XYZ file of N, CA, C and O in Angstrom:
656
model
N 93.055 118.001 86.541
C 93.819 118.048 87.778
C 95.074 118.883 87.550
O 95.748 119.010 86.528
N 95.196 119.343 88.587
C 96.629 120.585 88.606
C 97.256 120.556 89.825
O 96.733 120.931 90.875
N 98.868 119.919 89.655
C 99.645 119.694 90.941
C 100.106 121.121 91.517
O 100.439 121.956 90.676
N 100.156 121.481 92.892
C 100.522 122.909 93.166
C 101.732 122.520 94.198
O 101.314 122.111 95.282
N 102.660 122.555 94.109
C 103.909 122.818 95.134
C 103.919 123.625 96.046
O 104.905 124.328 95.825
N 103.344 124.030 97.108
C 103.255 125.069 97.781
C 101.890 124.260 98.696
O 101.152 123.291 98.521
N 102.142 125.540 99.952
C 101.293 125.590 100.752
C 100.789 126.197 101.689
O 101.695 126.512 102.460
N 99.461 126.664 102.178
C 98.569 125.373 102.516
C 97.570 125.765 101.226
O 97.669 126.867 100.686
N 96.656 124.818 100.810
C 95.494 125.221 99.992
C 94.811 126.270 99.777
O 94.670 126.709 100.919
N 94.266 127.002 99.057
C 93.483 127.844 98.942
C 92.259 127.590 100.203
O 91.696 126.496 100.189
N 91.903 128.499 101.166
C 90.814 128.133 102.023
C 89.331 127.952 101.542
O 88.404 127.230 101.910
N 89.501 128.970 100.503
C 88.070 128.485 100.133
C 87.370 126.915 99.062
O 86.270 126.511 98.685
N 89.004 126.434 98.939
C 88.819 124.981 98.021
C 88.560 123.813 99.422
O 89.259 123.901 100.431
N 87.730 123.013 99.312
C 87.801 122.191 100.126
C 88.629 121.043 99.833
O 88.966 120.722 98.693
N 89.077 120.184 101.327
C 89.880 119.401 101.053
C 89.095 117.620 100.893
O 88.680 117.192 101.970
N 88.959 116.942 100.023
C 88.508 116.356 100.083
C 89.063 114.333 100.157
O 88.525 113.261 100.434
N 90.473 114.855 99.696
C 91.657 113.903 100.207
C 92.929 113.907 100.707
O 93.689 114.623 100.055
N 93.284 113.502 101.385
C 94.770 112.811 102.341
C 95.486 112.142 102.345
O 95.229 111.026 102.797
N 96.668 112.412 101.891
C 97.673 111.073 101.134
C 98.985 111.358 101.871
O 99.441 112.500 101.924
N 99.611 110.261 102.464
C 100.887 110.063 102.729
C 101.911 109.645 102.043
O 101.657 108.611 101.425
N 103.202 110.130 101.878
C 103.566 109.562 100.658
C 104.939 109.045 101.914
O 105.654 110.003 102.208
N 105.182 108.207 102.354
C 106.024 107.763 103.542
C 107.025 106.732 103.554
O 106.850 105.546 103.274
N 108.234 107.374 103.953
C 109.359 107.095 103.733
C 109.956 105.550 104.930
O 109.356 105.343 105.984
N 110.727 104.981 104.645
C 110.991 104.041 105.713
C 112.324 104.128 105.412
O 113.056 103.825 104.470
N 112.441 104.747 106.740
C 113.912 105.656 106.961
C 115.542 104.511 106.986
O 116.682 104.935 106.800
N 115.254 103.425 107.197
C 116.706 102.289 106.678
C 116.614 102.156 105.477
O 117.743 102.384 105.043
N 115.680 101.828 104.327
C 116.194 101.502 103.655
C 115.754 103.321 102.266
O 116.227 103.652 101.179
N 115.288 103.590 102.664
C 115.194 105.018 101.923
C 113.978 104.428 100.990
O 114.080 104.710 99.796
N 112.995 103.751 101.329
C 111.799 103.828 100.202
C 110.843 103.538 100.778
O 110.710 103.166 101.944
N 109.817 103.754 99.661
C 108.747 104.429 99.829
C 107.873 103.266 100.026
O 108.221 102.217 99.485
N 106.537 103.294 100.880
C 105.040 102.521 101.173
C 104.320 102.334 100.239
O 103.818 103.432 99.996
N 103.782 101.277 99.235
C 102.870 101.252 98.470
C 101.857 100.137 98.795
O 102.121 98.935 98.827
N 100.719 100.680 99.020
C 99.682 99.448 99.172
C 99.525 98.792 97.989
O 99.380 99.506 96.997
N 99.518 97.442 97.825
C 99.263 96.950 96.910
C 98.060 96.127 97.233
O 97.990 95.273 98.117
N 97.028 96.531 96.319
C 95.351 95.994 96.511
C 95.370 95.079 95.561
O 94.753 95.423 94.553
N 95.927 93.893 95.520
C 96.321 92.825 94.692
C 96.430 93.064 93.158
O 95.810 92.528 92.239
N 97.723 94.350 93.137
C 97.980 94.187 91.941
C 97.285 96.037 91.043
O 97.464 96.513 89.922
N 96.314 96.648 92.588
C 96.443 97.881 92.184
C 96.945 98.439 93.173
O 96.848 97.989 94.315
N 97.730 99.811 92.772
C 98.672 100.506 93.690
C 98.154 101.777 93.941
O 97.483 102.445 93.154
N 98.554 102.135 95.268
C 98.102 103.383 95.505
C 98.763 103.901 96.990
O 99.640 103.207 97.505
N 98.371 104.962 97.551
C 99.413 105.685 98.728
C 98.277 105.737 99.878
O 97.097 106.043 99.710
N 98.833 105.411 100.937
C 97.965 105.296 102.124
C 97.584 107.070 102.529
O 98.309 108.051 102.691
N 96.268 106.888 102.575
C 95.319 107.764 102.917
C 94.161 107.693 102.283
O 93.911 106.657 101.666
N 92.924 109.096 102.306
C 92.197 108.911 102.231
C 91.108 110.183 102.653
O 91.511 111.323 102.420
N 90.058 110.058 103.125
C 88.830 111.314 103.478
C 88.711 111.518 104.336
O 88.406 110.652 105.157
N 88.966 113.399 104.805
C 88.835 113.530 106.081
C 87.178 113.144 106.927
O 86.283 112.698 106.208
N 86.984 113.293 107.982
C 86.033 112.542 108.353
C 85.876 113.653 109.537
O 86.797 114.404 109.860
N 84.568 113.655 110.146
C 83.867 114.934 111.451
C 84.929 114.526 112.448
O 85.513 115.432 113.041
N 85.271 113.172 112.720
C 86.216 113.242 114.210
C 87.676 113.908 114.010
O 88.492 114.195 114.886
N 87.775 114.071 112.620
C 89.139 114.856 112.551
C 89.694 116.159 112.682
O 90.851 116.574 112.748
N 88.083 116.935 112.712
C 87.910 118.693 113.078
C 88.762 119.288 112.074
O 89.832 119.696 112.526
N 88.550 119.474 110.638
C 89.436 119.710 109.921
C 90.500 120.171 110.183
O 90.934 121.316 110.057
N 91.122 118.890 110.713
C 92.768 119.035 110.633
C 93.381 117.777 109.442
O 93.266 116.571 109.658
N 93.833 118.182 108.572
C 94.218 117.319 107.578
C 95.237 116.454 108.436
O 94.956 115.256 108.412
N 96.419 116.804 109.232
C 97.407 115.918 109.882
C 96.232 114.655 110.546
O 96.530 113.462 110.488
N 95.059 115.075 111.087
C 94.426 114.073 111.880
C 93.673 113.045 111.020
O 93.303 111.912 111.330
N 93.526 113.778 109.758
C 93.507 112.718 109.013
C 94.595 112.095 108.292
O 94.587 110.864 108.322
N 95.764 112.796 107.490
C 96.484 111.483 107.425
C 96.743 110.568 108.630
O 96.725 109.365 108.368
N 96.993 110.936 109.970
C 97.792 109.573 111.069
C 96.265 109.014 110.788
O 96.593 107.851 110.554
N 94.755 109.014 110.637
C 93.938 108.394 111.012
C 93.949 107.086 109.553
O 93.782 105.867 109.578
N 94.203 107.972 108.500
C 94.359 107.124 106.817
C 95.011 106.083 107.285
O 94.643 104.938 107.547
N 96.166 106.693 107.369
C 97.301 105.714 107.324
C 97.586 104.929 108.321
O 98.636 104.289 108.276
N 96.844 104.830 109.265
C 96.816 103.565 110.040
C 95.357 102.863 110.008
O 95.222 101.798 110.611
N 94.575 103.272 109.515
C 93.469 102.228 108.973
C 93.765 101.888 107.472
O 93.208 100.887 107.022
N 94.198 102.273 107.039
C 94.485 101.446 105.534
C 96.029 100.922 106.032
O 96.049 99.691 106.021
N 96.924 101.326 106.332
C 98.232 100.603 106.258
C 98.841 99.925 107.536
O 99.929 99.373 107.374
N 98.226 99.895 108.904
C 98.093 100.081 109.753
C 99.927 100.554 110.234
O 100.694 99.945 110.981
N 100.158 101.912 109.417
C 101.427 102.668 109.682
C 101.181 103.959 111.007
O 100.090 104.467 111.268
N 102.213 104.211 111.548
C 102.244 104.865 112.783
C 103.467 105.868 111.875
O 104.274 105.524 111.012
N 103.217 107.081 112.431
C 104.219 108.048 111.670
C 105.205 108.972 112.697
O 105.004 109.271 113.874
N 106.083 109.235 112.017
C 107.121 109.553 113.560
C 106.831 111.427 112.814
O 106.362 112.369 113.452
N 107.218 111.448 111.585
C 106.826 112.967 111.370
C 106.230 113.405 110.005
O 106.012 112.490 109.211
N 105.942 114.639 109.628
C 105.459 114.894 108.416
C 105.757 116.191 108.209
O 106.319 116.989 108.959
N 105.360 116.317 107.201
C 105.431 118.051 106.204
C 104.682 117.908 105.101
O 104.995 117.048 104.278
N 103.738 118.605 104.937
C 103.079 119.288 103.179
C 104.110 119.008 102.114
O 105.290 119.352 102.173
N 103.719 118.561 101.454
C 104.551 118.974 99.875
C 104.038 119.717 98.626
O 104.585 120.300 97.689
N 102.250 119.359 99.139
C 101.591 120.347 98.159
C 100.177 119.255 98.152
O 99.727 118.344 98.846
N 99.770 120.125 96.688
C 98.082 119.157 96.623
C 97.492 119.773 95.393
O 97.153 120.918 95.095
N 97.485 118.533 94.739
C 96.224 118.933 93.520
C 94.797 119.252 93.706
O 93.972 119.030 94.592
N 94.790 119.998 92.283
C 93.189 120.944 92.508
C 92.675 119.835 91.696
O 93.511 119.123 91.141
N 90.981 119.487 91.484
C 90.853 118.628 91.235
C 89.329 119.281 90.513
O 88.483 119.923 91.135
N 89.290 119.008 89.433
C 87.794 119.835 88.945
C 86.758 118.656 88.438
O 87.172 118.100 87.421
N 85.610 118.201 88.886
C 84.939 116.938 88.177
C 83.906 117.703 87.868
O 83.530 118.711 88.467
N 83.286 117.031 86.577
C 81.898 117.544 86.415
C 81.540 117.603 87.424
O 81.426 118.787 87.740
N 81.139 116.641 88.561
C 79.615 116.015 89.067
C 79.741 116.749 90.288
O 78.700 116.804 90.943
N 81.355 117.683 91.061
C 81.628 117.925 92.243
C 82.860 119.780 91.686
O 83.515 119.926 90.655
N 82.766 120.354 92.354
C 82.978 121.690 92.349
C 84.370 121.591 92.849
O 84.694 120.759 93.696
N 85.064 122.309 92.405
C 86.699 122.179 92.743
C 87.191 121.783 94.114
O 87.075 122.504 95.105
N 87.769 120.546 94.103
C 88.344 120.292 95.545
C 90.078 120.301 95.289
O 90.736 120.546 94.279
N 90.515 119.882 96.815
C 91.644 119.411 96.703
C 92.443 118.326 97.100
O 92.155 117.959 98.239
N 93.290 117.719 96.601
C 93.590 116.586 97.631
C 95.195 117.105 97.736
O 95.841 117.533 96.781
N 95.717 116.956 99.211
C 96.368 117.258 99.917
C 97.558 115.728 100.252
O 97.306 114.680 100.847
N 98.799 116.178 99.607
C 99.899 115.645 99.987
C 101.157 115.798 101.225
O 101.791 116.814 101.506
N 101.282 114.221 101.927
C 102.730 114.980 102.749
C 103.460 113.914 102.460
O 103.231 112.747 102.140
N 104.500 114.656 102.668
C 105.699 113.568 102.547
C 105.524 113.079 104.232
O 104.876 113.743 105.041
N 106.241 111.782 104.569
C 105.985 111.244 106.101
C 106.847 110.420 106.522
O 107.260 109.700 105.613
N 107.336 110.201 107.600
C 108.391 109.418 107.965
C 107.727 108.471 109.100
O 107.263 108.632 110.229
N 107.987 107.084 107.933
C 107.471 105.883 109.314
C 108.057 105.970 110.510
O 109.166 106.496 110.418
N 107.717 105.623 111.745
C 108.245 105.271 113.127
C 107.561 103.924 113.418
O 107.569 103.634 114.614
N 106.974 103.041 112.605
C 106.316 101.297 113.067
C 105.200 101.208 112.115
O 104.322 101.987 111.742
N 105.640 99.590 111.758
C 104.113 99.202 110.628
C 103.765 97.940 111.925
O 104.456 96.975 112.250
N 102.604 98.344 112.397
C 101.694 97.332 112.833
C 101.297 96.198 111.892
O 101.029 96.363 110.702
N 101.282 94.696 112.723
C 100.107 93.896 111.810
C 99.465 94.571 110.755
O 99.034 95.723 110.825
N 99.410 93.821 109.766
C 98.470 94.499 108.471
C 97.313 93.780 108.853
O 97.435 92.664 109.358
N 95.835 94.465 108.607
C 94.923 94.211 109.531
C 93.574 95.225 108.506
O 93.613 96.358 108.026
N 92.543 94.195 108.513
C 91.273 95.057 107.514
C 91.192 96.740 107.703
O 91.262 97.349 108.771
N 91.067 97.163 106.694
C 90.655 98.788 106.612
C 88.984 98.598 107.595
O 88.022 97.955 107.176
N 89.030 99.236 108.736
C 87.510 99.370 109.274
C 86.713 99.511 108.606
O 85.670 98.858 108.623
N 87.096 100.758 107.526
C 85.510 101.154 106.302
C 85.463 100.357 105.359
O 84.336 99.936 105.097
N 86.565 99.880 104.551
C 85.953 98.806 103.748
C 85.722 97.499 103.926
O 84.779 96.883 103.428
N 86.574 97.046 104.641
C 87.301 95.394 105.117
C 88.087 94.835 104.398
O 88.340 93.633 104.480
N 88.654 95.716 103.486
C 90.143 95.503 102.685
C 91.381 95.032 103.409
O 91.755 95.883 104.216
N 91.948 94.223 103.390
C 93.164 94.281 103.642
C 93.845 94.594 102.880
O 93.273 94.271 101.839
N 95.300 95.307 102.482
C 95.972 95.676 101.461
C 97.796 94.967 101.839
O 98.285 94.547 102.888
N 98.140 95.056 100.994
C 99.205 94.501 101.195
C 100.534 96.059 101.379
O 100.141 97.205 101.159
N 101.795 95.814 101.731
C 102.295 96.896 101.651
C 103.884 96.761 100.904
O 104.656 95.961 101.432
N 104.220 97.309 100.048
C 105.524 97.223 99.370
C 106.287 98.184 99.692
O 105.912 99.312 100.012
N 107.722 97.680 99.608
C 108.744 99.053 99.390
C 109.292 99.081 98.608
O 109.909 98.050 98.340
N 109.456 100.367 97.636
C 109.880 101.009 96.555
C 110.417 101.972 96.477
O 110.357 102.777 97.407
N 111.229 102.266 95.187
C 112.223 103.729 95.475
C 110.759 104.629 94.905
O 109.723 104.219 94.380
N 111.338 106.350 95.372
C 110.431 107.213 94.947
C 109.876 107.067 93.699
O 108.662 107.111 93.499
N 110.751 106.885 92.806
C 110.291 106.399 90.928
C 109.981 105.294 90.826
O 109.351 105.020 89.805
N 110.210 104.404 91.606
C 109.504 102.815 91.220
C 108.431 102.947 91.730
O 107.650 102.044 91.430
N 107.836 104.106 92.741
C 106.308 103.989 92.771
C 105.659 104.962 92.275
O 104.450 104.927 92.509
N 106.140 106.067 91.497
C 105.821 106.999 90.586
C 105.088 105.685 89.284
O 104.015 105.755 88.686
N 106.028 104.728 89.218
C 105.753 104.217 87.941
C 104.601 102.974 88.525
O 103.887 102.356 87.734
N 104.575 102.796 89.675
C 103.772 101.896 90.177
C 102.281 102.611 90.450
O 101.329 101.935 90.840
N 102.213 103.580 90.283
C 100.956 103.968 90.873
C 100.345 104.868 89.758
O 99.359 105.572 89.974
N 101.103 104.798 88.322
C 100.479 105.436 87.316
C 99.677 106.648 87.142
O 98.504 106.795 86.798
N 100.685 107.563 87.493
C 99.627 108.758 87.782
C 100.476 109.858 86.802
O 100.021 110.978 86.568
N 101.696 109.409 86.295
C 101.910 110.458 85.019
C 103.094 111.245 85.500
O 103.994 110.807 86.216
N 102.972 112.565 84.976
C 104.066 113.710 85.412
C 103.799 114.455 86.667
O 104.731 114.981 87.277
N 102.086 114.554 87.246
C 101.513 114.949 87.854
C 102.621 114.252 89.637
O 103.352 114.646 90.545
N 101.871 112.891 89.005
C 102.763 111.774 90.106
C 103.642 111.570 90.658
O 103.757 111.228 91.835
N 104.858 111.858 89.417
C 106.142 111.920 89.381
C 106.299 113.397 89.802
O 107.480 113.659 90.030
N 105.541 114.339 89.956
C 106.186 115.668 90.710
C 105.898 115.384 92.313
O 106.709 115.742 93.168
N 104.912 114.840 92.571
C 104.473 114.876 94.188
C 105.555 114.043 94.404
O 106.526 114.586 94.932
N 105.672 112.511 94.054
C 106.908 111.775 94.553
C 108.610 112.839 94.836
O 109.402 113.086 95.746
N 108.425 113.119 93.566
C 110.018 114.308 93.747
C 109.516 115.506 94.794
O 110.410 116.242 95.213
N 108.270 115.735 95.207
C 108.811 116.935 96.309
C 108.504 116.128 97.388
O 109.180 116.453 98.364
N 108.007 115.517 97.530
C 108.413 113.987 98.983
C 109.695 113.944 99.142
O 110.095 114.634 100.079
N 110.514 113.358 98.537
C 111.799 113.073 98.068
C 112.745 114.028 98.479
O 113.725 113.800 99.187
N 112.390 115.162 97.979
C 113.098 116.246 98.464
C 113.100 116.654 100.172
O 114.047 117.250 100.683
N 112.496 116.442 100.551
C 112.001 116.849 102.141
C 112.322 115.457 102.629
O 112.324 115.416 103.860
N 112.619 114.202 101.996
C 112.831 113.069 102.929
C 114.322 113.668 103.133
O 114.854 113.478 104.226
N 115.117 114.484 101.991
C 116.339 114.152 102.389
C 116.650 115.033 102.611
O 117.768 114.879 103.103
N 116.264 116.599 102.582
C 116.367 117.861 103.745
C 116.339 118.188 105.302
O 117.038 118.636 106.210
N 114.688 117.516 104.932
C 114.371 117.459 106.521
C 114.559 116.163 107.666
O 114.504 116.217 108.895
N 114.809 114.949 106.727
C 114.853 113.497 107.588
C 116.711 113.236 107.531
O 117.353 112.633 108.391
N 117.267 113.875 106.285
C 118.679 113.148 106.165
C 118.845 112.065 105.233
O 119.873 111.396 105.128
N 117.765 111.915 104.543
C 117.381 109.758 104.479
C 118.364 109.934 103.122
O 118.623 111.012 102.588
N 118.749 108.884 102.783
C 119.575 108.701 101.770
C 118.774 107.514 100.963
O 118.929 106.347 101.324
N 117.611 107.956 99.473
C 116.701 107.561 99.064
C 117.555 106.321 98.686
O 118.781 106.264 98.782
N 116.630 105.214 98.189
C 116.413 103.833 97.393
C 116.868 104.633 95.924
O 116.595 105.797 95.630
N 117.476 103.855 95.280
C 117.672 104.527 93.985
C 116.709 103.683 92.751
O 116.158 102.594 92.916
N 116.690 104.521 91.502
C 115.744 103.476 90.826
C 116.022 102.097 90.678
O 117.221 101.821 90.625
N 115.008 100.918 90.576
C 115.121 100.180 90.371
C 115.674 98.839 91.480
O 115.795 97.645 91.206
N 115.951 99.580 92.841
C 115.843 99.008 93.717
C 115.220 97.601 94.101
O 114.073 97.504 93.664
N 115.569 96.706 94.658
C 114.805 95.590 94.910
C 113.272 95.628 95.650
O 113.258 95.870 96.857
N 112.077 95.410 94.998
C 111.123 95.504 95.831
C 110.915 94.419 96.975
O 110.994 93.191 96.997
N 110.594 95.473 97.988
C 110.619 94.236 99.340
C 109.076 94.880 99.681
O 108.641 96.024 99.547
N 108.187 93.107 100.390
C 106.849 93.354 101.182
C 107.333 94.198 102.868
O 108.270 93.841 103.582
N 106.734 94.917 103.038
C 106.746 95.432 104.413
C 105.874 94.598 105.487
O 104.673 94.866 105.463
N 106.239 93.743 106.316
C 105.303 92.776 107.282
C 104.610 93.611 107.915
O 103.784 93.227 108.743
């Protein structure tokens, strides 16, 4: 895997995931689903009703897994992703700014419910174990929460709070 800062994707790589990395603009931190104890960022696979538009799939991710409503977004970038078994894809990052968390309520496709935490940008870098790779997408989130939103981030180590 190879994180790319920039955007949009290469056209001829397909996109094969959608991740929100989303800010909750009072207290400056970040959404983490917690799947009892594994962590990860709301989104997910674009799907035919979304007409490859990646935006239509994150608002569609992130309110069936988190049931989050988003007031805005921006790209931050997206890793290339090479597996034996599947030919180079990409998965596609935005940074996102909540506007309402609905009832938490089963994922339609799996019947997961997930739980949802808030964390500073590095407490879920370290929560979601994904390395230097991780820790760069979180920092260009980060960067655009507080360019383009104003937000004045959670600092490390922040108190973790559940999001109802």
């Amino acid at each position: 895997m190879r994180w790319v800062e920039q955007w949009p994707p290469p056209q001829d790589v397909p996109v094969r995931q959608v991740y929100g990395i989303v800010f909750e603009p009072v207290s400056g931190t970040v959404v983490v689903q917690d799947d009892h104890g594994r962590h990860n960022l709301p989104g997910g696979t674009p799907e035919p009703e979304d007409a490859g538009d990646p935006v239509a799939t994150l608002h569609r991710e992130v309110y069936e897994e988190s049931q989050l409503v988003l007031a805005d977004w921006e790209p931050v970038g997206y890793q290339l992703v090479s597996e034996d078994e599947h030919p180079l894809y990409a998965q596609i990052r935005y940074a996102a700014l909540l506007k309402a968390a609905d009832p938490i309520a089963p994922d339609p496709c799996t019947g997961r419910t997930y739980g949802r935490v808030l964390v500073s940008a590095t407490d879920a870098s370290g929560l979601l174990g994904w390395g230097e790779r991780g820790a760069a997408q979180l920092t260009a989130a980060a960067r655009v929460a507080v360019e383009r939103w104003g937000l004045a981030l959670a600092p490390a180590g922040a108190e973790r709070q559940e999001l109802p």
